[in-house]
mmCIF file of C-alpha atoms in Angstrom:
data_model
loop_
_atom_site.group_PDB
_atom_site.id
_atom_site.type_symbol
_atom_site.label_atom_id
_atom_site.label_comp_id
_atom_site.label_asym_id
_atom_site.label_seq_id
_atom_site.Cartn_x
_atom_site.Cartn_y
_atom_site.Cartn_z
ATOM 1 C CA UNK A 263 32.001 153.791 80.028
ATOM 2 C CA UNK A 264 30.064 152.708 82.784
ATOM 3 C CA UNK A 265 31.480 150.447 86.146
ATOM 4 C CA UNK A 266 30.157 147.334 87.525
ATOM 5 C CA UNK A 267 28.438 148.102 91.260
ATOM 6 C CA UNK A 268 30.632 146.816 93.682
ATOM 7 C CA UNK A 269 28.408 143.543 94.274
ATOM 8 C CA UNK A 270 29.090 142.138 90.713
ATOM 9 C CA UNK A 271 32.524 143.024 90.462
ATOM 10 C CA UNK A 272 33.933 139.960 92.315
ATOM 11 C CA UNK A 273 31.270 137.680 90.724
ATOM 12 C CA UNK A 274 32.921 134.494 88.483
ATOM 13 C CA UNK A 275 32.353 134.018 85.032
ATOM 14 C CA UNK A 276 31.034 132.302 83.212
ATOM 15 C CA UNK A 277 28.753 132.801 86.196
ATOM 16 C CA UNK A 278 26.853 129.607 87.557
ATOM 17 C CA UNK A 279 23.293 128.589 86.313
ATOM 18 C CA UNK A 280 20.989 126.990 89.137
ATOM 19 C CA UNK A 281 18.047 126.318 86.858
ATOM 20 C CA UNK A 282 18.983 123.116 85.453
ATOM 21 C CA UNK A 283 21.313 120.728 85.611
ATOM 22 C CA UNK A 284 22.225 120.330 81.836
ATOM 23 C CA UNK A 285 21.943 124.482 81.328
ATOM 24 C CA UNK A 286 24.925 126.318 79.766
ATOM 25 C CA UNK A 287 26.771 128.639 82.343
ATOM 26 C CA UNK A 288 25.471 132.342 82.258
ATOM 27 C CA UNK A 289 28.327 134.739 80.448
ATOM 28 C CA UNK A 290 28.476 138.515 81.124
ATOM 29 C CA UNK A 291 27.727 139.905 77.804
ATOM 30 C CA UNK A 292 30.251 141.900 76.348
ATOM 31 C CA UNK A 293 30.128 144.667 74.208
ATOM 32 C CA UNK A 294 30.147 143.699 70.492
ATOM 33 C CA UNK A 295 27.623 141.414 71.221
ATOM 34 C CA UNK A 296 25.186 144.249 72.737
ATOM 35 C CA UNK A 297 26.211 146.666 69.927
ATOM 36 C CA UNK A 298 25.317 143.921 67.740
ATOM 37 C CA UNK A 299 22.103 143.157 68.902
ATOM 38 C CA UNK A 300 21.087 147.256 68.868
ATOM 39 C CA UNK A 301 22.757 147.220 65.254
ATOM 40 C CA UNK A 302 20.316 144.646 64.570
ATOM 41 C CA UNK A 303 17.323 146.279 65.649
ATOM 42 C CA UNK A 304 18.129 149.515 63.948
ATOM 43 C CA UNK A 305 18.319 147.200 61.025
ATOM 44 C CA UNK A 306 14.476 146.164 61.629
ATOM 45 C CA UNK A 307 13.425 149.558 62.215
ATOM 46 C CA UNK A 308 14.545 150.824 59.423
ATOM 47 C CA UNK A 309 12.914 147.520 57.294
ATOM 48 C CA UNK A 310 9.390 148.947 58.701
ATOM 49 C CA UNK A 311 10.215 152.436 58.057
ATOM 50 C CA UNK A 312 11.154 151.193 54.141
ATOM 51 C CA UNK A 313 8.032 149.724 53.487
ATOM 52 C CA UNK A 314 5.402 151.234 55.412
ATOM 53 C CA UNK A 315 2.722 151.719 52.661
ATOM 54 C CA UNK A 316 1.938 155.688 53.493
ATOM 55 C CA UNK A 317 -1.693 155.469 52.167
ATOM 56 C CA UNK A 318 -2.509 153.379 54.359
ATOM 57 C CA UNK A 319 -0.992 155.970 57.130
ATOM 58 C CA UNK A 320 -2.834 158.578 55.601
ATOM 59 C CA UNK A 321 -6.035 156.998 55.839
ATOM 60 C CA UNK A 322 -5.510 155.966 59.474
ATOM 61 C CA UNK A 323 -4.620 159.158 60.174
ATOM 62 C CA UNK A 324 -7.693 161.140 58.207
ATOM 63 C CA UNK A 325 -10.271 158.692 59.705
ATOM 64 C CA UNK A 326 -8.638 159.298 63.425
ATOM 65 C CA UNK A 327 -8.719 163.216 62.733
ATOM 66 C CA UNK A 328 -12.252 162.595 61.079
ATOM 67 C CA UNK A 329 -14.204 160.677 63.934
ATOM 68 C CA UNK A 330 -12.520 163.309 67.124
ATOM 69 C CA UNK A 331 -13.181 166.382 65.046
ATOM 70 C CA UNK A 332 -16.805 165.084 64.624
ATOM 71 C CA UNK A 333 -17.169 164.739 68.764
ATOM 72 C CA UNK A 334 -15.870 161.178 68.710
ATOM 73 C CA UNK A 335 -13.706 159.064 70.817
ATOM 74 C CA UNK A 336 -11.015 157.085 69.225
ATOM 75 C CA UNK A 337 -10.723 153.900 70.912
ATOM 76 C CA UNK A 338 -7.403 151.630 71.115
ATOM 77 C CA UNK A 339 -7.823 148.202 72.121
ATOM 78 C CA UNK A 340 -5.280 144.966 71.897
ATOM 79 C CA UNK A 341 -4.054 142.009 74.535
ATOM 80 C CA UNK A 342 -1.092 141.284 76.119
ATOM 81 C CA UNK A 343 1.971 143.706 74.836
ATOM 82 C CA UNK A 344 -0.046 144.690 71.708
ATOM 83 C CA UNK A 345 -2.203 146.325 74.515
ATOM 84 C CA UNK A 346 0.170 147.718 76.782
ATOM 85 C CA UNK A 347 1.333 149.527 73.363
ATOM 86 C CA UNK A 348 -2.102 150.495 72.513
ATOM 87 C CA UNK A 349 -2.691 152.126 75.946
ATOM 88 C CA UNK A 350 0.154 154.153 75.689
ATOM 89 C CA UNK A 351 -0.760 155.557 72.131
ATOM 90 C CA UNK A 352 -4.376 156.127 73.981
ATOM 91 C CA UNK A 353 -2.843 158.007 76.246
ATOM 92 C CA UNK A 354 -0.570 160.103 74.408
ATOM 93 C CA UNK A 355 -3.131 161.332 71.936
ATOM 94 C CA UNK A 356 -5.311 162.364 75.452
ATOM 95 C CA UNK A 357 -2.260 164.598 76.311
ATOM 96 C CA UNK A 358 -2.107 166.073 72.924
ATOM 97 C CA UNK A 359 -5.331 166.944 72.695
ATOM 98 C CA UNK A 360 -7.493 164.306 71.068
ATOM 99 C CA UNK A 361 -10.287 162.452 72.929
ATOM 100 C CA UNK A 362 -9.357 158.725 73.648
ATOM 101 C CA UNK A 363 -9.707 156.093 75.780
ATOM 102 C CA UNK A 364 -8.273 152.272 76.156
ATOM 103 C CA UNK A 365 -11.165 149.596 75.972
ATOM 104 C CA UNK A 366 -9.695 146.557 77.286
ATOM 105 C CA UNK A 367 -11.242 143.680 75.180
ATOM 106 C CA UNK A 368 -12.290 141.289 78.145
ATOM 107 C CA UNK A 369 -13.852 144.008 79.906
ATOM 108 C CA UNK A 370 -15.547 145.279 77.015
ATOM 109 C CA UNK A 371 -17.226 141.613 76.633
ATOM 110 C CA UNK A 372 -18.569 142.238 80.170
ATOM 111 C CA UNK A 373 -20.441 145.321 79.854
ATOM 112 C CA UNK A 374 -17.559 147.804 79.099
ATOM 113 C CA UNK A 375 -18.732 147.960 75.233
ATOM 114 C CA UNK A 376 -21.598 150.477 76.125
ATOM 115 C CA UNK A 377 -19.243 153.040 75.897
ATOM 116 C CA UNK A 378 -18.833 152.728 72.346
ATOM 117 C CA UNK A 379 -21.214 154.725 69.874
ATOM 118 C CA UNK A 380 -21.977 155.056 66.091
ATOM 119 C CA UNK A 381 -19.467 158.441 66.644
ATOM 120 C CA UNK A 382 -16.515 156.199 67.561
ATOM 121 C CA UNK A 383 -13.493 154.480 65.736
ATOM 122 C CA UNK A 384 -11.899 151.441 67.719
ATOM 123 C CA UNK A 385 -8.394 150.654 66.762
ATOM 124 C CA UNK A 386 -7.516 147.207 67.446
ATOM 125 C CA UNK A 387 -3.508 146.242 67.707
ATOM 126 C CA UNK A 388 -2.507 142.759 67.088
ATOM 127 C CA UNK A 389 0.570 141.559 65.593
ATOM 128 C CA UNK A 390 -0.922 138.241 64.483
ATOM 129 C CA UNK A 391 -4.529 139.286 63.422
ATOM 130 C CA UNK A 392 -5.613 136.475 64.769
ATOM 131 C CA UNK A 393 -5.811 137.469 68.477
ATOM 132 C CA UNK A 394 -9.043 135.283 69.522
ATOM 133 C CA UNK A 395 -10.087 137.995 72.332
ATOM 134 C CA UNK A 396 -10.182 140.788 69.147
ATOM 135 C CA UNK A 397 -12.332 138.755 67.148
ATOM 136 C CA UNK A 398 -15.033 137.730 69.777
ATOM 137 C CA UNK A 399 -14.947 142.113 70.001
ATOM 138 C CA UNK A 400 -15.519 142.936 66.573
ATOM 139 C CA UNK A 401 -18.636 141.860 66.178
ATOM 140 C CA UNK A 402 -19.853 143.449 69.479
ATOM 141 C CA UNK A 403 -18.249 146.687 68.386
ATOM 142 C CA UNK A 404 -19.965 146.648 64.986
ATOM 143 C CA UNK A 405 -23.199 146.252 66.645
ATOM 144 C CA UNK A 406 -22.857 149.253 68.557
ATOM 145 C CA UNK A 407 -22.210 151.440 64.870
ATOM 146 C CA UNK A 408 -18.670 152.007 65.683
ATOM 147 C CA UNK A 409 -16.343 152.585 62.725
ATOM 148 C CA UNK A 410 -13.301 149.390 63.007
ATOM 149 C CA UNK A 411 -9.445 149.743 62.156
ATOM 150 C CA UNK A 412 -7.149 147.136 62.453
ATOM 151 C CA UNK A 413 -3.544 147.316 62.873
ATOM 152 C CA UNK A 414 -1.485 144.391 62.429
ATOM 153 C CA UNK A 415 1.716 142.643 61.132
ATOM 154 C CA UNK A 416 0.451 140.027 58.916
ATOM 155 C CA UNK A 417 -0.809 140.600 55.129
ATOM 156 C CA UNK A 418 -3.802 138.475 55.822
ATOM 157 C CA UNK A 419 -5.725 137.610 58.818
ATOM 158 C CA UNK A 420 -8.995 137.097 60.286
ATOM 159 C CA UNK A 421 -9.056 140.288 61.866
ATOM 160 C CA UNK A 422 -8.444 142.414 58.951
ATOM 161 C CA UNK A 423 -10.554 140.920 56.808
ATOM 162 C CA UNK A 424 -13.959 141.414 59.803
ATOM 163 C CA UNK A 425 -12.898 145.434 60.464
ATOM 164 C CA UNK A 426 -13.233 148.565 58.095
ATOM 165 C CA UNK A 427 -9.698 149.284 57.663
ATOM 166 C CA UNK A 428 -6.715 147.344 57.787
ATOM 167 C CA UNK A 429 -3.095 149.689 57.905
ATOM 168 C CA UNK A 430 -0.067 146.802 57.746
ATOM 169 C CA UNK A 431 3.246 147.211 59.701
ATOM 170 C CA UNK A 432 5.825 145.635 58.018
ATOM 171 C CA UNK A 433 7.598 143.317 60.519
ATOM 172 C CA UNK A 434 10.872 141.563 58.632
ATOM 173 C CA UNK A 435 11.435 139.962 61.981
ATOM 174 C CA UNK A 436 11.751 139.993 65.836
ATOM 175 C CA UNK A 437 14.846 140.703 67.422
ATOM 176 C CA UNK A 438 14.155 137.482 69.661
ATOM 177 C CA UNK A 439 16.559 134.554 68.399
ATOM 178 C CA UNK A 440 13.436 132.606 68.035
ATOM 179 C CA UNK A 441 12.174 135.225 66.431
ATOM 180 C CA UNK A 442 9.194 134.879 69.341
ATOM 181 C CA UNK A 443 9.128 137.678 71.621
ATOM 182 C CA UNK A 444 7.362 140.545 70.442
ATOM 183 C CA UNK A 445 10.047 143.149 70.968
ATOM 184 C CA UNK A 446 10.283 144.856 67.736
ATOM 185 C CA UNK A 447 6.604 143.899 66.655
ATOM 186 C CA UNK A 448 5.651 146.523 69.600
ATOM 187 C CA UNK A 449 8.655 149.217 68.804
ATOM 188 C CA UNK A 450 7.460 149.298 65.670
ATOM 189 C CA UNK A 451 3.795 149.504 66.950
ATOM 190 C CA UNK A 452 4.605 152.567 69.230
ATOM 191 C CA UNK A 453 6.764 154.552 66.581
ATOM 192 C CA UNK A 454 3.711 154.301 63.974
ATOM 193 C CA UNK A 455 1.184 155.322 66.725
ATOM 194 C CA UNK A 456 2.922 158.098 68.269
ATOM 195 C CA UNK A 457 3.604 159.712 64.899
ATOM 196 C CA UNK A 458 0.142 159.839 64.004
ATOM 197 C CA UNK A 459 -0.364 161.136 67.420
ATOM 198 C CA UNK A 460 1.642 164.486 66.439
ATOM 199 C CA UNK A 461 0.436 164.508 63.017
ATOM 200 C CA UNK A 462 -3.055 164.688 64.564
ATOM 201 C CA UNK A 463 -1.513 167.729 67.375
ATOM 202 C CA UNK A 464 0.004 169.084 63.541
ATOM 203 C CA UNK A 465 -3.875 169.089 62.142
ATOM 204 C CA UNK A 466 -5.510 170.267 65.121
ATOM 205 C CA UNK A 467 -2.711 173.431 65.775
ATOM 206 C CA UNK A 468 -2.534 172.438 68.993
ATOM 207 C CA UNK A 469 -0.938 175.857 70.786
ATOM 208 C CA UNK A 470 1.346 175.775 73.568
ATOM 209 C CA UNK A 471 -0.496 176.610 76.136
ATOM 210 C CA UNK A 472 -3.309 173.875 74.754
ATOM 211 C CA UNK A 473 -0.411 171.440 75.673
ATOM 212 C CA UNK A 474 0.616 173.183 78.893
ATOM 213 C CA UNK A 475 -3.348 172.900 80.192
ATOM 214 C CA UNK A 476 -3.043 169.639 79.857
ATOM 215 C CA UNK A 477 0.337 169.167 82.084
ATOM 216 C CA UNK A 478 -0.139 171.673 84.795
ATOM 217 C CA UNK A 479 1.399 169.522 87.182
ATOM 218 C CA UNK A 480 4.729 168.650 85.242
ATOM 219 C CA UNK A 481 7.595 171.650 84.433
ATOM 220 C CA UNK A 482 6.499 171.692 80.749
ATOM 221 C CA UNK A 483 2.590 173.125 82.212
ATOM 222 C CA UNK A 484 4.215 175.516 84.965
ATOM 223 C CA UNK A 485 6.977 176.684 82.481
ATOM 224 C CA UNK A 486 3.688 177.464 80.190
ATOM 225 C CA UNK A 487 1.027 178.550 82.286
ATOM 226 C CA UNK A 488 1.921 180.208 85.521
ATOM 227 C CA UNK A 489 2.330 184.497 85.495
ATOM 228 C CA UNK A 490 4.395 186.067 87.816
ATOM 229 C CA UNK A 491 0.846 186.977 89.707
ATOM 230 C CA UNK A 492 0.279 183.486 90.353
ATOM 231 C CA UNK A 493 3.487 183.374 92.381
ATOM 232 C CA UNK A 494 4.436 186.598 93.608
ATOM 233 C CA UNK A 495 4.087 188.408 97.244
ATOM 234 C CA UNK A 496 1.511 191.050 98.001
ATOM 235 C CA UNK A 497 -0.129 192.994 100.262
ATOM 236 C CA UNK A 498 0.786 192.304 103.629
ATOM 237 C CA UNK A 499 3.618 189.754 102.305
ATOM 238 C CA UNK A 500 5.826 192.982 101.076
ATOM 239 C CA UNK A 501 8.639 194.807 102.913
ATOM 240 C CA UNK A 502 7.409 198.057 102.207
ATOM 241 C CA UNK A 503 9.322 201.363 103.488
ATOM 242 C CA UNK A 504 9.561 204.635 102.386
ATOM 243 C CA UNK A 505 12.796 206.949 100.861
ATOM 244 C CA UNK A 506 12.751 209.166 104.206
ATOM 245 C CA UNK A 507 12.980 205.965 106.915
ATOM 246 C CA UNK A 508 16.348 205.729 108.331
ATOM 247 C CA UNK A 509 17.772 202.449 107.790
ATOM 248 C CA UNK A 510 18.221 201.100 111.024
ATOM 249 C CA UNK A 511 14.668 201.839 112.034
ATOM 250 C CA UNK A 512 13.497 198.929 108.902
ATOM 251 C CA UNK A 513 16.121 196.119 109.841
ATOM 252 C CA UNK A 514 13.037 194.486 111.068
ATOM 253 C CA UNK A 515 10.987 194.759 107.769
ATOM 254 C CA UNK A 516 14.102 193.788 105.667
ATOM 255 C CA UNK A 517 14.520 190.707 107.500
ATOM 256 C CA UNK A 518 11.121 189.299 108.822
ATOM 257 C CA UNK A 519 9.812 189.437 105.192
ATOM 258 C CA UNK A 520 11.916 186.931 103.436
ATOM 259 C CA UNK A 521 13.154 188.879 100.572
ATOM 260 C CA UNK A 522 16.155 190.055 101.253
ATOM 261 C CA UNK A 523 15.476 193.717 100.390
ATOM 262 C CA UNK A 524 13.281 196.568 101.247
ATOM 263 C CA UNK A 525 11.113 198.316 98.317
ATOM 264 C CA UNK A 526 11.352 201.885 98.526
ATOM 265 C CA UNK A 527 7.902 203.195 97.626
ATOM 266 C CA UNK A 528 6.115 207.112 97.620
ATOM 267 C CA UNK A 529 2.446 207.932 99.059
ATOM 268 C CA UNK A 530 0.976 206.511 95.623
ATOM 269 C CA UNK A 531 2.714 203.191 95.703
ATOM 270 C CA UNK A 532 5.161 204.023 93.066
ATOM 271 C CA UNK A 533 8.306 202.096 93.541
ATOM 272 C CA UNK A 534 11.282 204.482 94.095
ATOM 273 C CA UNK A 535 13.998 201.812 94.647
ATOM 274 C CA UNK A 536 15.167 198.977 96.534
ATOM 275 C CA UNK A 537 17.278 198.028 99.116
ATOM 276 C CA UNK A 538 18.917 194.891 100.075
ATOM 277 C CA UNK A 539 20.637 193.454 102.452
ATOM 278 C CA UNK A 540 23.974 193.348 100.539
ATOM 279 C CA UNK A 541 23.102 197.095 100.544
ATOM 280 C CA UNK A 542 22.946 197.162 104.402
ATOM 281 C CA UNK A 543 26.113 195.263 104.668
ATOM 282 C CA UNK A 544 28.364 197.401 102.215
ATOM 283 C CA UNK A 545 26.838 200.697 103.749
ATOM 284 C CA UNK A 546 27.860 199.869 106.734
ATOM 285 C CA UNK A 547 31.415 199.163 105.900
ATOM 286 C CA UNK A 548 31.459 202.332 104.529
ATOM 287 C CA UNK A 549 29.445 204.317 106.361
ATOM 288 C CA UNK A 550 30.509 202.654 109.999
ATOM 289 C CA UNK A 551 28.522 204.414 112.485
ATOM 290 C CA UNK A 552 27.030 207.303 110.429
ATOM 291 C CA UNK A 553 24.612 204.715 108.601
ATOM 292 C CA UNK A 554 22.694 205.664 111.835
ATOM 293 C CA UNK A 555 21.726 208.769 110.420
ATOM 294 C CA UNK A 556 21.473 207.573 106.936
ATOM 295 C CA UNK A 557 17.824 207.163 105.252
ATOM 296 C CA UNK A 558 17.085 204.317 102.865
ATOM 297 C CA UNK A 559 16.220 206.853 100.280
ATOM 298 C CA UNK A 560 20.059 207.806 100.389
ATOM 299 C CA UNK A 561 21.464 204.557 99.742
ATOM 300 C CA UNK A 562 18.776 202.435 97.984
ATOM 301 C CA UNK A 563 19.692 201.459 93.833
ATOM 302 C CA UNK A 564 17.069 203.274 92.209
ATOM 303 C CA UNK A 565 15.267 202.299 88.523
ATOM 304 C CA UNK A 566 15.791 198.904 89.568
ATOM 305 C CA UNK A 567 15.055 195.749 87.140
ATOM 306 C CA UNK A 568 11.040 195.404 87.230
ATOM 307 C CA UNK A 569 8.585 193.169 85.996
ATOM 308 C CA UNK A 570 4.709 192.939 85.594
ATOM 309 C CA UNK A 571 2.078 190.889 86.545
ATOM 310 C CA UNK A 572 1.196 189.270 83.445
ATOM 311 C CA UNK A 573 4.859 188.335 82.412
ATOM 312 C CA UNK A 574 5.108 184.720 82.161
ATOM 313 C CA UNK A 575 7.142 183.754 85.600
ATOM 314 C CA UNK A 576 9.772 181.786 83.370
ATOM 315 C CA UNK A 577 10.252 185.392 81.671
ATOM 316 C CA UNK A 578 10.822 186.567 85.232
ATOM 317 C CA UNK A 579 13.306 184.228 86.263
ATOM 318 C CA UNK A 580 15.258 184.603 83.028
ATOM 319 C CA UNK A 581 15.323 188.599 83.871
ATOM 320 C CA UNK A 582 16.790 188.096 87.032
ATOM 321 C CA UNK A 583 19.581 185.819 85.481
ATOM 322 C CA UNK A 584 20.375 188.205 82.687
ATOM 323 C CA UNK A 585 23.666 190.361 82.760
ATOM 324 C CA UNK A 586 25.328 192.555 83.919
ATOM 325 C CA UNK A 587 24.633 190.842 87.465
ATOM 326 C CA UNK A 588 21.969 188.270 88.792
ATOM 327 C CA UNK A 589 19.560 189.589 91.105
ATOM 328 C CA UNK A 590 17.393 187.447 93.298
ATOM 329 C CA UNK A 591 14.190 188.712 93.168
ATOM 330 C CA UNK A 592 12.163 191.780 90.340
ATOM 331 C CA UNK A 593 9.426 194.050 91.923
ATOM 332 C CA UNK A 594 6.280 193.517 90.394
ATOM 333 C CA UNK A 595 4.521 196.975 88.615
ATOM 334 C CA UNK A 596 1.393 197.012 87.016
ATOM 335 C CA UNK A 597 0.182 199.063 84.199
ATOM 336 C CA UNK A 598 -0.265 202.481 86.476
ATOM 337 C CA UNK A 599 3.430 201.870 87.665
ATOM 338 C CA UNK A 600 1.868 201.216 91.174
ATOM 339 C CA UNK A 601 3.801 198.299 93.441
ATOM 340 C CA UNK A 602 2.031 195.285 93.700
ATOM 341 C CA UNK A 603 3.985 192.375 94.372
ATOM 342 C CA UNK A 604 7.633 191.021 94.488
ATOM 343 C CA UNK A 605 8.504 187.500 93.008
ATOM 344 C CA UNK A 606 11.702 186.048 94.544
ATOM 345 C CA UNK A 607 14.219 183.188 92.509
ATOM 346 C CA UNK A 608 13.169 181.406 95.774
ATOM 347 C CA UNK A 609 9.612 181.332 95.158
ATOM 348 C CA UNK A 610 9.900 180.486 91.347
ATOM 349 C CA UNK A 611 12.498 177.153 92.147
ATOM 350 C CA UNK A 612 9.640 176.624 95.271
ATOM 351 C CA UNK A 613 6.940 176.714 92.702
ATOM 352 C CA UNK A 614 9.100 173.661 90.517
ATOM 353 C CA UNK A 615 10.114 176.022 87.469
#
């Protein structure tokens, strides 16, 4: 279980109320009343999931998948929480592929409405059907051709009975003690629109890397998208030497390069082996002051762990974590088996995978 920070610990309880005079004292909650209350909304939760009328769903869904995969944009709208909730759908179906936007319904009154065309669907979120700001929309949006969906909590309102479609989430009631606050209204509003969201990603066969495109800032995108090419040393960048240098004639290129090794390569570029500085240190042990005469050809591990180019670079990072022993970088060979880069475990964690 979790601990009180310091601060609260020596607070009284009950704990004093300053915002009236007649106002019950304030009571740390304890914790049959909180698993209660989550108890409760599970309860709620599962009342919507019970009587959610699926044909309804489907048709939401079919009309959604209909209107993007014609070139449309599917449009959420709604006020207060109904529209922070309707945002958030918006923007989750953007990230999974389908074309949408939030319209906020004041704004749209004011000239934002031009966006919508005879190609679009507007979804409009209210719990009530009744919201006056949605109503003074939907005629506006109708003008403009665009196809209207309501989604709301109540069998019958005004607003379902002015749009195209109507889909109904069963509300039994809000968590609130006044049964005011609309806190499972909106869970419930978020669950339904999210899970049309991947049933539309389902219809579309939205591929990895579609998804990965459209996160290529976040781990998920770089996980999916970046090759070891995008990351790896070249050129000048490499510590290059070749099996005949004696080793203390490349200390230099083994440590001014930043990889911790040399790579061992012939006239053609073909990697021979590699040499690192754990190699240096054990060599000398051994070797004392003979590894003076010693060439890196002699000592370096030859056939060493490789990879290519176009390997994904979490691929690469998982090869040099594999057994029998972690390495901490992979020379990178292309298809002639010519050297042409190194990736290091520093440069993939650098590069946020």
């Amino acid at each position: 279980m979790g601990s009180l920070p310091a601060f609260l610990i020596d607070l009284p309880s009950p704990l004093a109320s300053s915002s009236s005079d007649d106002a019950k004292p304030v009571e740390l909650i304890d914790e049959p009343t909180l698993l209660n209350l989550f108890k409760a909304q599970q309860g709620h939760l599962n009342y919507f999931f019970q009587h959610l009328d699926l044909s309804q769903t489907l048709a939401f869904t079919n009309a959604l998948l209909r209107f993007s995969s014609l070139g449309g944009t599917v449009f959420f709208t709604g006020v207060g929480k109904s529209g922070f909730v309707a945002q958030k759908i918006s923007q989750t179906l953007v990230s999974l592929g389908t074309r949408s936007a939030f319209l906020s319904p004041v704004d749209a009154l004011h000239g934002d409405i031009g966006i919508l065309t005879n190609r679009d669907v507007l979804v409009l979120f209210s719990k009530s059907g009744n919201t006056e700001e949605l109503l003074r929309l939907v005629p506006c949006a109708r003008a403009k051709g665009t196809f209207l969906i309501s989604v709301t909590s109540a069998d019958e309102s005004l607003l379902k009975g002015s749009c195209d479609m109507n889909v109904y989430l069963p509300l039994e009631r809000e968590l609130c003690p006044f049964d005011l606050a609309p806190v499972t209204s909106t869970a419930i509003q978020m669950v339904f629109g999210d899970t049309v969201a991947i049933a539309l990603m389902e219809a579309k066969h939205l591929s990895k890397e579609a998804y990965a495109a459209n996160h290529p800032a976040g781990r998920i995108g770089k996980t999916l998208i970046f090759k070891v090419k995008d990351i790896m040393k070249k050129q000048q960048e490499l510590p290059l030497c070749r099996e005949g240098d004696l080793i203390m004639d490349q200390l230099v290129e083994l440590s001014s390069k930043g990889c911790g090794c040399l790579l061992v390569i012939n006239g053609a570029y073909h990697l021979i082996g590699t040499f690192t500085d754990g190699d240096l240190r054990r060599t000398l042990k051994a070797s004392g002051e003979g590894i003076f005469k010693l060439t890196v050809g002699e000592m370096c591990i030859r056939n060493p762990r490789t990879t290519s180019p176009e390997t994904m670079a979490v691929e690469a990072m998982r090869k040099m974590e594999s057994p029998p022993s972690p390495v901490q970088f992979l020379p990178v060979i292309n298809d002639e088996n010519i050297l042409v880069g190194i990736v290091t475990l520093h440069g993939l964690v650098s590069a946020g995978l």
